[in-house]
Amino acid sequence: DLAKYIIKNQRIDIIILDINLPDTNGIEFIKELRKTDKTIPVILLSAFTDTKYLLEATKLKLVDYLTKPVDFKTLNNSLQSCVEEILDNSRYLINFQNSIQYNVLHKKLIDLNTKEEITLTLKELDLISFLIKNSNRIVSSDELKSNIWEDCFEATDSALKNLLNKVRKKIGKESITNISGVGYRLNF
């Protein structure tokens, strides 16, 4: 249940899981995951080489099925395959309104019409990155302030509103929604 909660409430890029889980098995977990996310790269670990498990696993769009114990080189190759999956599925590119695209890997904001990079300050990058990481939920003002500013004296409501307005001008006004009294959510 904790893993399902984390997947629902956090941005997850790669999943590595064992076939033996406390409440279920890895195959059943992935079957449930695939109902809502068909592209997230998954590596399944198992001590079993039983063809029954292998046949079930092949239907789940896994990046790899590794038998334990796993050596570093094999795991590293599987992770490289996951990165290729992510790149192939463009999970690292986020498209905002007005043809504005954010490249998560390079932390660059691009105007697709002019092909020019839009300059972002460090705080603007922190805000966008934090909202992307938490894009599946509403983030409170206090949470934003504590994660973007190190100094609590700088983390004022007006500083946050000013930062939000600057980012909205760059990625589109409707890209960050304010849920009154609750917080903010990124829309893409």
Short mmCIF file of C-alpha atoms in Angstrom, two decimals:
data_model
loop_
_atom_site.label_atom_id
_atom_site.label_comp_id
_atom_site.label_asym_id
_atom_site.label_seq_id
_atom_site.Cartn_x
_atom_site.Cartn_y
_atom_site.Cartn_z
CA ASP A 1 0.00 0.00 0.00
CA LEU A 2 2.88 2.38 0.72
CA ALA A 3 4.34 1.82 -2.76
CA LYS A 4 0.95 2.56 -4.36
CA TYR A 5 0.66 5.73 -2.27
CA ILE A 6 4.15 6.89 -3.30
CA ILE A 7 3.50 6.20 -6.99
CA LYS A 8 0.23 8.11 -6.79
CA ASN A 9 1.67 11.10 -4.94
CA GLN A 10 5.22 11.44 -6.29
CA ARG A 11 6.87 11.64 -9.70
CA ILE A 12 8.51 8.25 -10.20
CA ASP A 13 10.74 7.65 -13.23
CA ILE A 14 11.90 4.04 -12.79
CA ILE A 15 10.63 1.16 -10.67
CA ILE A 16 12.83 -1.70 -9.48
CA LEU A 17 10.86 -4.28 -7.57
CA ASP A 18 11.15 -7.78 -6.26
CA ILE A 19 8.68 -10.44 -7.28
CA ASN A 20 8.06 -11.15 -3.57
CA LEU A 21 6.22 -8.28 -1.90
CA PRO A 22 4.64 -8.27 1.59
CA ASP A 23 1.01 -7.91 0.49
CA THR A 24 1.13 -9.29 -3.06
CA ASN A 25 3.66 -10.36 -5.66
CA GLY A 26 5.53 -8.19 -8.12
CA ILE A 27 3.59 -9.51 -11.12
CA GLU A 28 0.23 -8.52 -9.59
CA PHE A 29 1.64 -5.13 -8.55
CA ILE A 30 2.80 -4.41 -12.11
CA LYS A 31 -0.54 -5.55 -13.55
CA GLU A 32 -2.26 -2.94 -11.36
CA LEU A 33 0.34 -0.30 -12.26
CA ARG A 34 -0.11 -0.91 -15.99
CA LYS A 35 -3.81 -0.06 -15.71
CA THR A 36 -2.82 3.57 -15.01
CA ASP A 37 0.75 3.89 -16.34
CA LYS A 38 1.76 1.93 -19.41
CA THR A 39 5.14 3.59 -19.97
CA ILE A 40 7.05 3.79 -16.67
CA PRO A 41 10.13 1.56 -16.95
CA VAL A 42 10.04 -1.45 -14.59
CA ILE A 43 12.80 -3.89 -13.67
CA LEU A 44 11.59 -7.02 -11.88
CA LEU A 45 13.95 -8.95 -9.59
CA SER A 46 13.37 -12.60 -8.77
CA ALA A 47 15.08 -15.70 -7.46
CA PHE A 48 12.73 -17.66 -9.74
CA THR A 49 13.58 -18.66 -13.27
CA ASP A 50 10.29 -20.54 -13.52
CA THR A 51 8.81 -20.18 -17.03
CA LYS A 52 5.39 -19.44 -15.48
CA TYR A 53 6.75 -16.21 -13.98
CA LEU A 54 8.76 -15.37 -17.08
CA LEU A 55 5.73 -15.77 -19.35
CA GLU A 56 3.57 -13.58 -17.12
CA ALA A 57 6.33 -10.98 -16.88
CA THR A 58 6.73 -10.70 -20.66
CA LYS A 59 3.14 -9.46 -20.94
CA LEU A 60 3.81 -6.52 -18.59
CA LYS A 61 6.17 -4.40 -20.74
CA LEU A 62 9.12 -4.81 -18.40
CA VAL A 63 12.48 -3.34 -19.26
CA ASP A 64 14.14 -6.36 -17.68
CA TYR A 65 13.58 -9.48 -15.58
CA LEU A 66 16.70 -10.09 -13.49
CA THR A 67 17.43 -13.16 -11.43
CA LYS A 68 19.03 -12.70 -8.03
CA PRO A 69 21.74 -12.22 -7.04
CA VAL A 70 22.15 -9.34 -9.48
CA ASP A 71 25.62 -8.07 -10.29
CA PHE A 72 26.32 -4.37 -10.78
CA LYS A 73 27.06 -4.62 -14.52
CA THR A 74 23.74 -6.34 -15.26
CA LEU A 75 21.79 -3.85 -13.15
CA ASN A 76 23.64 -0.93 -14.75
CA ASN A 77 22.76 -2.24 -18.24
CA SER A 78 19.10 -2.54 -17.21
CA LEU A 79 19.11 1.01 -15.84
CA GLN A 80 20.62 2.25 -19.12
CA SER A 81 17.74 0.52 -20.92
CA CYS A 82 15.32 2.33 -18.58
CA VAL A 83 16.87 5.66 -19.51
CA GLU A 84 16.42 4.81 -23.21
CA GLU A 85 12.76 3.96 -22.48
CA ILE A 86 12.30 7.31 -20.75
CA LEU A 87 13.89 9.14 -23.68
CA ASP A 88 11.85 7.16 -26.22
CA ASN A 89 8.62 7.95 -24.36
CA SER A 90 9.60 11.63 -23.92
CA ARG A 91 8.86 11.47 -20.20
CA TYR A 92 11.57 14.04 -19.70
CA LEU A 93 9.90 16.68 -21.90
CA ILE A 94 7.03 18.66 -20.43
CA ASN A 95 4.90 20.75 -22.74
CA PHE A 96 3.21 23.85 -21.37
CA GLN A 97 0.82 26.18 -23.13
CA ASN A 98 1.98 28.62 -25.84
CA SER A 99 4.53 26.11 -27.23
CA ILE A 100 6.76 26.26 -24.17
CA GLN A 101 8.65 23.05 -23.36
CA TYR A 102 10.70 22.15 -20.28
CA ASN A 103 13.48 19.59 -20.58
CA VAL A 104 13.72 17.89 -17.18
CA LEU A 105 17.10 16.32 -17.91
CA HIS A 106 18.82 19.54 -18.98
CA LYS A 107 16.67 21.87 -16.84
CA LYS A 108 16.01 24.13 -19.80
CA LEU A 109 12.89 26.00 -20.84
CA ILE A 110 12.51 26.34 -24.62
CA ASP A 111 10.14 28.41 -26.74
CA LEU A 112 9.34 25.92 -29.52
CA ASN A 113 8.23 28.70 -31.89
CA THR A 114 11.57 30.52 -31.82
CA LYS A 115 13.70 27.53 -30.68
CA GLU A 116 15.25 29.85 -28.11
CA GLU A 117 16.00 29.04 -24.50
CA ILE A 118 14.09 31.04 -21.90
CA THR A 119 16.41 31.99 -19.07
CA LEU A 120 15.41 30.76 -15.62
CA THR A 121 16.81 31.94 -12.30
CA LEU A 122 17.86 29.38 -9.71
CA LYS A 123 14.69 29.99 -7.67
CA GLU A 124 12.52 29.66 -10.80
CA LEU A 125 14.24 26.35 -11.58
CA ASP A 126 13.69 25.20 -7.99
CA LEU A 127 9.99 26.08 -8.20
CA ILE A 128 9.44 24.35 -11.55
CA SER A 129 11.41 21.27 -10.47
CA PHE A 130 9.53 20.97 -7.18
CA LEU A 131 6.13 21.38 -8.86
CA ILE A 132 7.04 18.79 -11.52
CA LYS A 133 8.25 16.35 -8.88
CA ASN A 134 4.90 16.78 -7.12
CA SER A 135 2.75 17.26 -10.22
CA ASN A 136 0.16 14.70 -9.17
CA ARG A 137 -0.91 16.65 -6.09
CA ILE A 138 -1.58 20.10 -4.70
CA VAL A 139 1.45 21.63 -2.95
CA SER A 140 0.85 24.03 -0.07
CA SER A 141 2.41 27.50 0.10
CA ASP A 142 4.32 26.52 3.24
CA GLU A 143 5.74 23.43 1.53
CA LEU A 144 6.85 25.51 -1.46
CA LYS A 145 8.46 28.12 0.75
CA SER A 146 10.34 25.58 2.88
CA ASN A 147 11.64 23.72 -0.18
CA ILE A 148 12.66 26.73 -2.28
CA TRP A 149 14.18 29.07 0.31
CA GLU A 150 16.82 27.98 2.79
CA ASP A 151 16.35 31.06 4.94
CA CYS A 152 12.89 31.17 6.50
CA PHE A 153 13.11 34.99 6.69
CA GLU A 154 13.34 35.19 2.88
CA ALA A 155 10.41 32.76 2.44
CA THR A 156 7.61 35.31 2.67
CA ASP A 157 4.18 35.11 1.07
CA SER A 158 5.03 38.06 -1.18
CA ALA A 159 8.33 36.43 -2.26
CA LEU A 160 6.43 33.27 -3.20
CA LYS A 161 3.73 35.18 -5.10
CA ASN A 162 6.40 37.18 -6.92
CA LEU A 163 8.24 33.98 -7.90
CA LEU A 164 5.01 32.29 -9.02
CA ASN A 165 4.13 35.30 -11.19
CA LYS A 166 7.58 35.30 -12.83
CA VAL A 167 7.34 31.59 -13.63
CA ARG A 168 3.76 31.93 -14.89
CA LYS A 169 4.91 34.64 -17.32
CA LYS A 170 7.47 32.19 -18.72
CA ILE A 171 5.46 28.95 -18.88
CA GLY A 172 1.94 30.32 -19.25
CA LYS A 173 -0.48 31.81 -16.76
CA GLU A 174 -2.71 28.72 -16.64
CA SER A 175 0.22 26.34 -16.10
CA ILE A 176 0.21 26.88 -12.34
CA THR A 177 -3.22 26.70 -10.75
CA ASN A 178 -3.92 28.28 -7.37
CA ILE A 179 -6.41 26.26 -5.35
CA SER A 180 -7.63 28.88 -2.88
CA GLY A 181 -6.67 28.12 0.70
CA VAL A 182 -5.01 24.83 -0.27
CA GLY A 183 -1.99 25.44 -2.52
CA TYR A 184 -0.71 25.16 -6.07
CA ARG A 185 -0.72 22.57 -8.81
CA LEU A 186 1.22 22.39 -12.05
CA ASN A 187 -0.79 21.80 -15.22
CA PHE A 188 0.78 20.34 -18.34
#
